[in-house]
Structures are given as C-alpha cells and as structure tokens.
Amino acid sequence: MDNSMEILGLYPTWYQPALGSGWVLGIIAVVHVLASHTSVGAALVSTWLATVAVRRNRPELLEYVRRYGVFLLVFSYVLGSITGPGIWFSATVASPRGLSALIHSYVWWWATEWVFFFIEVIGIYLLVYLAGKVDGRSYLKIAWIFGLASWATMLIIVGILSFMMWPGQERWFTEGGTLNGFFGLYTFAQILSRTCFMLMAAALAGGLIAAYLRDGAFRLEMTRKLAWVGILGAVLGAVFFQWGLTTLPESAQLLMKTRLPGSFVPAMWAILAAIVVYFAALLVRPGALNVPLAAGMMVGLLIFGIWPEERARESMRKPYVAGQFVYSNQIIARDVPALGVKSELPALEARGMLALHPFIPQHLRRIGEGNELEAGHALAIVYCSNCHGLGTTGTRPFGEMFAGNRDAADIERFIKGALVTGNMVNMPRIPLRDDEAHALAQFIASLPLWHSITR
Amino acid sequence: MDIDTLYALRSSSGLPSHPAVFLVLLVLTWALHMIAVHVMLGSTALALTGAFSSNANWRRLAGPMLDTAKVAVSLAIVIGVAPLLFVQVIYDPFWYVSNVLSARWAIAFIVILLTAYWAMYHHYFVGKEGGSATSRWSLAVSLALLLVAGFIMHALTSQALRPELWMAWYAPEGHLETAGSGIHEFNLGRYLFFIVLAAPVTGAWLLGCRRYLDRREPRDAPYLDWIAALGNRLMTAGGFAALICYAGWMAALPESAAGFPVSFWSIAANASILLLIVIPALFRSASGGYGPFVTAAGVILVLATVREALRHRILFGTHGYELSTYAVNLDWYSNALFCLTFAGVGGFAIAYSVAIAWEAGKTPGIYTASPRVNRLGGFALAALIVWVAQYFFFGFLVITR
Ligand code: HEM
C-alpha cells in the first residue's frame, strides 16, 4: 500500500451538463477526422492526378488539381488545422491527465508530425499558386513532397492513437521506450484501413469538384476514375478495419461486444453498402453527378461512417482513456514501472479522494453532518462526471442510470457491491471509503433536491 | 496552490528529454508564432483599411495584403501548434488548470478562429481587389474575431501565472464552480502590447515587400515609395505605441512579479522596442530592404525571452517551481527522430518550397527550376522516402522482436 502520496496530481473538473465534456471532444474529433482524412486522401489523389497531367501533358487535369487544391485549402485545411489543435484544447479541458500522459511520452513524435504538417501546409499553397507557373518536373516534385508529407502525418498520429487505446507491446509497461508503445499489429492494421478510408473520402470530395467541371467528356472520365477509387477504398478499408479488430486483445473485443448497441454492426455494413452503391451508380451513370448530390453524400456518409468508428475505438479502451493506465476519470490505475508511474488506487482506498484531491475545498475534506450532500456532489464530479451527466441530461445521466431511485441505502449497497469492488465491466474501479460511499449515495438519492437548491 | 501540489500536478510519465530542451524550443517556436500572428493582424488591418478607403494606393495595397493575411493565418495556426505542445510538456500544471477553469473559452477559441478564417475567405472570394461594400464587413468581423482569439490565449497564459488564485476561482466561497465559463485574469497592457507589435512587424514586412516588388514592377515607383513610407511610419509609430503598452503591462504586474520591471530582462525589452523605433533611420530604408524584417524578428525573439523570464520570475521566484527537477525518462529513438526529421526532411523541404516560391514569384511567365533548386527538391523527396522506410523498418523490428 502506498501511503506516501500526500496529495494526488488531479486537476479541477470541467462539467458540461448538456452534452458531457466527452461529447464535446467527440464532436470536434469527428469534424477533424472528416477534414483530415479528406485532405490526406485528397493529397494522394492530387499527387496521382498531377503525375498523369504532367506525364501526358494534359493542362485540363492540372487545372482540375488546382481547383481541387483551392477547395481543400478552404475546406479541409482551415477546418483540419483548427480542429487539430482543437482536439488538444478539448482534450485538455475534458481529460487533462489523459492528454498529458500521451503528450509526455509522445512529444517528440508529435513534434515530428508538426514538421510534416508544416511541409504539408506550405505544399498545398504551392500546389494551388504554382499550378501552370512552374515547369512540369518541378510541379511533380511539389506534388510528391506534399503527398508524402501528408501521409507521414497520418503514419505518426495512427501510432499515437494506437498507444492511447492499447500500448503496442505489453513490454512497454516494463521496458518503456516510445517505439514499444507505438508499434503493434493494430498500428499497421490502422495504417491500412485509414489509408483506404482516406482515399474513399478523397473520392467523395473529388466528386464535388468534378461536378463543377464544364467539359463533359473529361468530367465523365474523372467521375469514373474517382468512383473506382471510392469503391476500392471503401471495400478494402472495411476489410482492414475488421482485421484490425482481430489484432486487439480479447478483452477489448469483448468490451466492444458488450458496450456497443446491437444495431452497431448492421449499421456499419449499411453505411459501407450505401457508399459502394453510390459509387457503383456513378460508374453506371456518371452523368447523374451534380453538386448537391456530391456534397450531401460527402458530408452524410463521412459523418455516419466516422462516428461509429470513433465510438468503437472509444468503447474498446474503456475504462481507460490513455495507454491502459489512466482511467477515464483521470485516476492512474496501474503501475508503469518503466516510467516510475504508480497506481493511485491504493492511496485513494486508504485515505479517500476528499483528502487527497488538491482541488477540494477545505470544508469538504471531512464528511460531517452539514456537508454530506455537497461532499457527495464533489465526489460525483471527480469520480463520475467524466462519463455521466449528474442530472437528467448529458451522457448516461444518473437520472436514467438510477431510474429515479430515492433509496439511499439501496444505492449505497450498489456502490459498495459493484463500484468499490470494480465489478462493473467498462467502468473504472471507484475506491470510495465507507463515509464517501455513503455521501455519494445520499447525493444520488437526493438529486432533485440538489438541483432545486443549486439552480 | 503550494509547491508540493504544483509538483504533484506534473505528469508522472516524466519527460523524454531534459526540460531545458523544451524550454528553448518553446521560446523559439512561440517567437515564430508571434511573428506570423503580427503579420496576420497587420496585413488584415491594412486590407481592411484599403477596403474602406477611397485612396488609390490604399485600395491597391488591399489585394496583396489580403493574400498575405490568408497565408499568415494558416502559418500562425500551424506554427502555434508547436508552442502549444511544448507549453503542455513543461508547464502542464499551469496550462491545464488554466484551461479547465476557462473550459468554455478554450472550446470557443476553436469556433471563433474557424469563423474568423472563413469570414476572411468570404471577403476574398466575394470581393477581391478591395472588396465589395458588404463583404468588407466580413473582413472586419474576421479581424475582430482574431483579436478575441488572441485575447483568449492571453487570458489562458495569465491565469496560468496565478496559482495562488486558482482555488478561489474554482471554488468561490468553498463551492465548486465547474462550468468553466469565466475569464478570471487578464492584463490589458500585456495583451495590447503583444497586439500593437503587429504594427512595427508589419511595417518591416512592407519594407521587405517594397524591395521584392522592385524587381518585378520597377516602373511603379510612386506606389512603391508610398509602401515604403507607410512601412517606416508603422515601425516608428507602432514602436512608440508598444512602449506605452509595455509600461502599462509592467505597472499592472501582480505582487508575485515584484522587481521585474527594473530587472535586466525588462531593460532588454525596452531597448529592443527602441530598436524597432529607430530601424527606419538605421536602415535608411526609403527603398525598402530585408534588413528591417530580420531585425524585427530578432526583436520578437528577445521579447519572447523576456516574457519567459517573467514566467520564471513568478513561478520560480515566488512559488519556488523549479523546471529542472522534472523527471526525465530519456527516449533516444524519439529524440533522434525529431532532430533528424526537423533538420533533414524539414530543412530540405522548406528550403525547396521557399526557393521555388521565391523564384517563381519573381519570374514573369513560367519558371523553369535551376539545377540547384532542382537538387534541393530531389533531396527533400529522398529524405521523405528514407523517413517512410525507417518508419516501417523500426515498426517491423518492434513487432517481430
Ligand atoms: C490566429 C489567432 C491567434 C492570435 C491573434 C494569437 C495571439 C496570441 C497572443 C497575443 C499570445 C500571447 C499571450 C500572452 O502572453 O499574453 C499568444 C500566445 C500563445 N498562442 Fe496564440 N494566437 C492565435 C492563435 C493561436 C493558435 C491557433 C494556437 C495553437 C495552435 C496558438 C498557440 C499559442 C500558445 C501556445 C501561446 C503561448 C501560451 C503560453 O506561453 O503560456 N495561438 N497567442
């Protein structure tokens, strides 16, 4: 037992009652994935088109690449480059220690990604502004540097995200080394599936540009080419995604099965089918493509495709947010000997959250007659509010979870039986002391009262 | 917050290199961020002035300034990512608390920036060349929102310097306040100082433009001279304004920074601002030149260092927070990865990009790359390919071990 910890490094909590801070982060992340997958995919498609344009001397293709570039610049780069740091900002306020754990191990990888990102942003400007203004060979070089740098950003972030879910090698815990955390089979599966999905996203976005083209024959040719890219991307992407799931530890697969709604898998297949049908229809009747259709398909399919994928990843890593050692509620729950990281659960069990959390007001450090509800509220904020709404709104709100149960003793029994012991799959162990469990139960039982007082 | 708590808030994962490395990079990349921010704010303001002006020179300047602003926004954002990374790495206790306490603002920052950027593009696409009567208002909105974004950054930085007040902000009268809706601390002088510096930096930028355009449009002497005169005016007047704001900043420093206004660092700050004021005279830059901008960039670097010295004065001097005691778990691979990528891949690719953009911009018609520029591009491409190869090499090594 580790009693040496006088105070734990826990941060204040931001509680967002309407959506939950996790959803705020999720929404920004989905927008970012939409924008960044489109731009990396589009970078690859542009590189390919520019190559064809220069080799076969087809200025109309070059013009297409330029227009595509302008669209990318205004849509995906603006959106992607702002929501990218936006994910950091929202993770900072939703899950500071989770982000901190990733940043502190992977800062140099992220800094490396930044170098590529920089090259990429300059590259997109060159691609747009130098189209038709430099010789063909140089334009090709620019396109290839841009395409590769763009892909390299993905290679890096994929490894960090894989680590976030599950350190690539079990030995990372004992040996450390960012490489051990970064690379696992899952990392490679993700590289493949994401590359394919990016191509699919690029095909969807490329359709939007093709719809603007005037020259009928060329427009048909482009539409067909993109349709093939889209179909291949979608089908192969799905295959690699499935393979990726099998590379995960069994417990992660089990978690996913228990956590995700039954409609999840059929919905995924339906989305995939819709995408393939859309592209197949374009192959048969490329003339049918128009701007509203292309735009609608792009936004709709990507959002419906990305959201479940992100949800799946989120649910598989529960109850952890980072590296299988930081809980969703920010508590460090596992030793990482390689880094000198110590689980905080023993200290919490022995001395209690109210005593050890630095941001607990002095008068709540000891539970007594007058402060039970407020102490219970503080505990709910710290231990639960990352994943639960404390009223009737937000994610998995207490109002639903306890179905209006007002029997404090009953709730306390549940807390002690299931939560303190860590018997709930997906949920962190909540090592409450007896008086804390009592206060939390009181708080949950009197939620309506609490909300009427504090409103 | 006492010092034990501040240390406890550090990430227990430690750092992959010595903290001093990150500190240097923080200051360097933040200076670059600010230079981009200054050019962005200045060029947006000039484009806006042009959009509302009837003077022919002003209207004409509006176009290139809008082009500059568009690129500068993206550079400001992209470069901003680097100090955002490093500040989290070494100042995590301060940065994270400050952000959580103003969480809604941290989130709003994203939406505000996005709106500002798109508003600028709206003006660009709807009304090029000085803008249409309505679209110029969206440029005004853009500038205003950029200033709000900067203010949020400023507030987050300021709050991070007041650990003694955190608890009062988070639990006023002992009751938790978890909405994250407040801005708790700011220093108007400091904020205005970092904003006003846009004038001298953009002035220096104009002097550079004057020189660059000289080659391409030699016949346009009156317009070019006008640009140079404007640049000189911005440098001198802007420098004076910055001096005043600096005084305001120093006058409103908290108790925890006592003595800083008369420290060596503060004198260095004043001297470097004075340098900005006298640059026009120093370079006798009626015909423009690149010297002023290089000097201005140097001044920003000095000011970035002074700003860091102030943070040190407060966090170390008053709270006893020692950066150098951050635990280190050295990670050789990622240290080497960054250094080599930065120097090898980044160096070649950026050099190539700048070279070809520079030459193509100066050449009327189609530019055919010189052998030297071509070689640079070849190196950049080769470096990228080597990079991808080493990635997979180490990847396979790790999973097959
Ligand atoms: C485009 C609009 C922006 C403006 C006008 C702006 C302006 C500023 C200003 C004035 C400061 C100095 C605050 C102070 O020291 O008082 C600052 C600091 C900073 N900015 Fe920006 N900024 C912008 C965008 C960004 C973006 C997008 C990022 C990140 C991706 C960023 C990252 C930072 C960081 C990390 C700091 C330093 C924080 C510290 O050292 O504590 N900025 N910015």
mmCIF file of C-alpha atoms in Angstrom, chain B residues 128-277:
data_model
loop_
_atom_site.group_PDB
_atom_site.id
_atom_site.type_symbol
_atom_site.label_atom_id
_atom_site.label_comp_id
_atom_site.label_asym_id
_atom_site.label_seq_id
_atom_site.Cartn_x
_atom_site.Cartn_y
_atom_site.Cartn_z
ATOM 1 C CA LYS B 128 -11.366 40.645 -54.463
ATOM 2 C CA GLU B 129 -9.408 43.840 -55.056
ATOM 3 C CA GLY B 130 -10.520 45.865 -52.094
ATOM 4 C CA GLY B 131 -13.742 44.003 -51.537
ATOM 5 C CA SER B 132 -17.381 44.673 -52.123
ATOM 6 C CA ALA B 133 -19.368 47.006 -49.945
ATOM 7 C CA THR B 134 -20.817 44.152 -47.923
ATOM 8 C CA SER B 135 -18.004 41.645 -47.946
ATOM 9 C CA ARG B 136 -15.613 44.121 -46.406
ATOM 10 C CA TRP B 137 -17.683 43.859 -43.257
ATOM 11 C CA SER B 138 -16.885 40.208 -43.063
ATOM 12 C CA LEU B 139 -13.234 41.167 -43.126
ATOM 13 C CA ALA B 140 -13.908 43.479 -40.211
ATOM 14 C CA VAL B 141 -15.613 40.620 -38.379
ATOM 15 C CA SER B 142 -12.634 38.432 -39.159
ATOM 16 C CA LEU B 143 -10.167 40.874 -37.646
ATOM 17 C CA ALA B 144 -12.316 41.364 -34.565
ATOM 18 C CA LEU B 145 -12.595 37.618 -34.024
ATOM 19 C CA LEU B 146 -8.866 37.109 -34.480
ATOM 20 C CA LEU B 147 -8.359 39.665 -31.740
ATOM 21 C CA VAL B 148 -10.792 37.799 -29.498
ATOM 22 C CA ALA B 149 -8.903 34.560 -30.164
ATOM 23 C CA GLY B 150 -5.684 36.282 -29.174
ATOM 24 C CA PHE B 151 -7.355 37.564 -26.043
ATOM 25 C CA ILE B 152 -8.388 34.053 -25.027
ATOM 26 C CA MET B 153 -4.784 32.900 -25.454
ATOM 27 C CA HIS B 154 -3.679 35.830 -23.374
ATOM 28 C CA ALA B 155 -6.150 35.074 -20.591
ATOM 29 C CA LEU B 156 -5.127 31.409 -20.510
ATOM 30 C CA THR B 157 -1.492 32.430 -20.169
ATOM 31 C CA SER B 158 -2.265 34.999 -17.483
ATOM 32 C CA GLN B 159 -4.339 32.605 -15.392
ATOM 33 C CA ALA B 160 -1.569 30.065 -15.548
ATOM 34 C CA LEU B 161 0.647 32.557 -13.718
ATOM 35 C CA ARG B 162 -1.672 32.865 -10.698
ATOM 36 C CA PRO B 163 -1.663 29.534 -8.859
ATOM 37 C CA GLU B 164 -2.397 31.387 -5.640
ATOM 38 C CA LEU B 165 -5.837 32.305 -7.004
ATOM 39 C CA TRP B 166 -6.879 29.045 -8.660
ATOM 40 C CA MET B 167 -8.795 27.714 -5.699
ATOM 41 C CA ALA B 168 -10.694 30.969 -5.311
ATOM 42 C CA TRP B 169 -11.700 30.724 -8.975
ATOM 43 C CA TYR B 170 -12.606 27.058 -8.899
ATOM 44 C CA ALA B 171 -14.449 27.088 -5.599
ATOM 45 C CA PRO B 172 -15.601 30.623 -4.804
ATOM 46 C CA GLU B 173 -16.760 30.681 -1.190
ATOM 47 C CA GLY B 174 -15.962 26.997 -0.975
ATOM 48 C CA HIS B 175 -18.499 25.783 -3.553
ATOM 49 C CA LEU B 176 -17.284 24.022 -6.685
ATOM 50 C CA GLU B 177 -17.786 26.022 -9.836
ATOM 51 C CA THR B 178 -17.323 23.520 -12.653
ATOM 52 C CA ALA B 179 -18.908 25.321 -15.608
ATOM 53 C CA GLY B 180 -15.609 26.752 -16.840
ATOM 54 C CA SER B 181 -17.384 29.835 -18.073
ATOM 55 C CA GLY B 182 -15.266 32.582 -16.564
ATOM 56 C CA ILE B 183 -12.268 34.582 -17.703
ATOM 57 C CA HIS B 184 -10.542 35.103 -14.391
ATOM 58 C CA GLU B 185 -7.439 37.119 -15.117
ATOM 59 C CA PHE B 186 -6.015 39.330 -17.807
ATOM 60 C CA ASN B 187 -3.587 42.215 -18.111
ATOM 61 C CA LEU B 188 -4.760 44.718 -20.682
ATOM 62 C CA GLY B 189 -1.352 46.318 -21.086
ATOM 63 C CA ARG B 190 0.252 42.977 -21.816
ATOM 64 C CA TYR B 191 -2.442 41.966 -24.276
ATOM 65 C CA LEU B 192 -2.304 45.287 -26.130
ATOM 66 C CA PHE B 193 1.473 45.142 -26.143
ATOM 67 C CA PHE B 194 1.537 41.845 -27.986
ATOM 68 C CA ILE B 195 -1.176 43.075 -30.363
ATOM 69 C CA VAL B 196 0.293 46.509 -31.066
ATOM 70 C CA LEU B 197 3.604 44.942 -32.021
ATOM 71 C CA ALA B 198 1.771 43.944 -35.198
ATOM 72 C CA ALA B 199 2.334 47.499 -36.446
ATOM 73 C CA PRO B 200 6.143 47.566 -36.423
ATOM 74 C CA VAL B 201 6.432 43.960 -37.578
ATOM 75 C CA THR B 202 4.065 44.563 -40.472
ATOM 76 C CA GLY B 203 5.867 47.818 -41.215
ATOM 77 C CA ALA B 204 9.089 45.859 -41.563
ATOM 78 C CA TRP B 205 7.253 43.341 -43.712
ATOM 79 C CA LEU B 206 6.125 46.137 -46.040
ATOM 80 C CA LEU B 207 9.707 47.320 -46.393
ATOM 81 C CA GLY B 208 10.594 43.808 -47.477
ATOM 82 C CA CYS B 209 7.694 43.757 -49.946
ATOM 83 C CA ARG B 210 8.849 47.075 -51.353
ATOM 84 C CA ARG B 211 12.204 45.575 -52.130
ATOM 85 C CA TYR B 212 10.808 42.360 -53.569
ATOM 86 C CA LEU B 213 8.331 44.161 -55.832
ATOM 87 C CA ASP B 214 11.056 46.494 -57.003
ATOM 88 C CA ARG B 215 12.356 43.758 -59.249
ATOM 89 C CA ARG B 216 9.007 42.840 -60.704
ATOM 90 C CA GLU B 217 7.323 46.202 -61.098
ATOM 91 C CA PRO B 218 10.139 48.714 -61.423
ATOM 92 C CA ARG B 219 8.005 51.217 -63.236
ATOM 93 C CA ASP B 220 5.663 51.720 -60.364
ATOM 94 C CA ALA B 221 7.907 53.944 -58.309
ATOM 95 C CA PRO B 222 5.305 56.248 -56.707
ATOM 96 C CA TYR B 223 3.249 53.344 -55.393
ATOM 97 C CA LEU B 224 6.320 51.517 -54.163
ATOM 98 C CA ASP B 225 7.639 54.624 -52.434
ATOM 99 C CA TRP B 226 4.295 55.031 -50.792
ATOM 100 C CA ILE B 227 4.537 51.483 -49.466
ATOM 101 C CA ALA B 228 7.993 52.154 -48.045
ATOM 102 C CA ALA B 229 6.839 55.367 -46.379
ATOM 103 C CA LEU B 230 3.899 53.524 -44.843
ATOM 104 C CA GLY B 231 6.225 50.802 -43.607
ATOM 105 C CA ASN B 232 8.533 53.302 -41.975
ATOM 106 C CA ARG B 233 5.651 55.108 -40.330
ATOM 107 C CA LEU B 234 4.215 51.888 -38.965
ATOM 108 C CA MET B 235 7.552 50.925 -37.488
ATOM 109 C CA THR B 236 8.161 54.160 -35.680
ATOM 110 C CA ALA B 237 4.632 54.935 -34.538
ATOM 111 C CA GLY B 238 3.936 51.300 -33.706
ATOM 112 C CA GLY B 239 7.143 51.110 -31.716
ATOM 113 C CA PHE B 240 6.075 54.080 -29.622
ATOM 114 C CA ALA B 241 2.652 52.580 -29.023
ATOM 115 C CA ALA B 242 4.305 49.338 -27.944
ATOM 116 C CA LEU B 243 6.483 51.233 -25.492
ATOM 117 C CA ILE B 244 3.407 52.746 -23.868
ATOM 118 C CA CYS B 245 1.609 49.397 -23.660
ATOM 119 C CA TYR B 246 4.707 47.823 -22.174
ATOM 120 C CA ALA B 247 4.686 50.425 -19.427
ATOM 121 C CA GLY B 248 1.024 49.639 -18.815
ATOM 122 C CA TRP B 249 1.810 45.932 -18.577
ATOM 123 C CA MET B 250 4.620 46.470 -16.095
ATOM 124 C CA ALA B 251 2.529 48.839 -13.995
ATOM 125 C CA ALA B 252 -0.177 46.209 -13.585
ATOM 126 C CA LEU B 253 2.022 43.212 -12.766
ATOM 127 C CA PRO B 254 0.880 41.198 -9.756
ATOM 128 C CA GLU B 255 2.729 41.204 -6.465
ATOM 129 C CA SER B 256 4.299 37.874 -7.398
ATOM 130 C CA ALA B 257 6.393 39.606 -10.080
ATOM 131 C CA ALA B 258 7.753 42.342 -7.827
ATOM 132 C CA GLY B 259 11.006 43.812 -9.082
ATOM 133 C CA PHE B 260 10.631 42.550 -12.627
ATOM 134 C CA PRO B 261 10.035 45.982 -14.237
ATOM 135 C CA VAL B 262 13.525 47.095 -13.251
ATOM 136 C CA SER B 263 15.276 43.810 -13.916
ATOM 137 C CA PHE B 264 17.847 43.211 -16.623
ATOM 138 C CA TRP B 265 15.196 41.494 -18.733
ATOM 139 C CA SER B 266 12.865 44.415 -18.619
ATOM 140 C CA ILE B 267 15.623 46.789 -19.666
ATOM 141 C CA ALA B 268 16.416 44.460 -22.543
ATOM 142 C CA ALA B 269 12.752 44.613 -23.559
ATOM 143 C CA ASN B 270 12.756 48.409 -23.581
ATOM 144 C CA ALA B 271 15.975 48.528 -25.547
ATOM 145 C CA SER B 272 14.652 46.160 -28.172
ATOM 146 C CA ILE B 273 11.442 48.138 -28.579
ATOM 147 C CA LEU B 274 13.526 51.281 -29.054
ATOM 148 C CA LEU B 275 15.393 49.420 -31.737
ATOM 149 C CA LEU B 276 12.111 48.915 -33.581
ATOM 150 C CA ILE B 277 11.502 52.647 -33.485
#
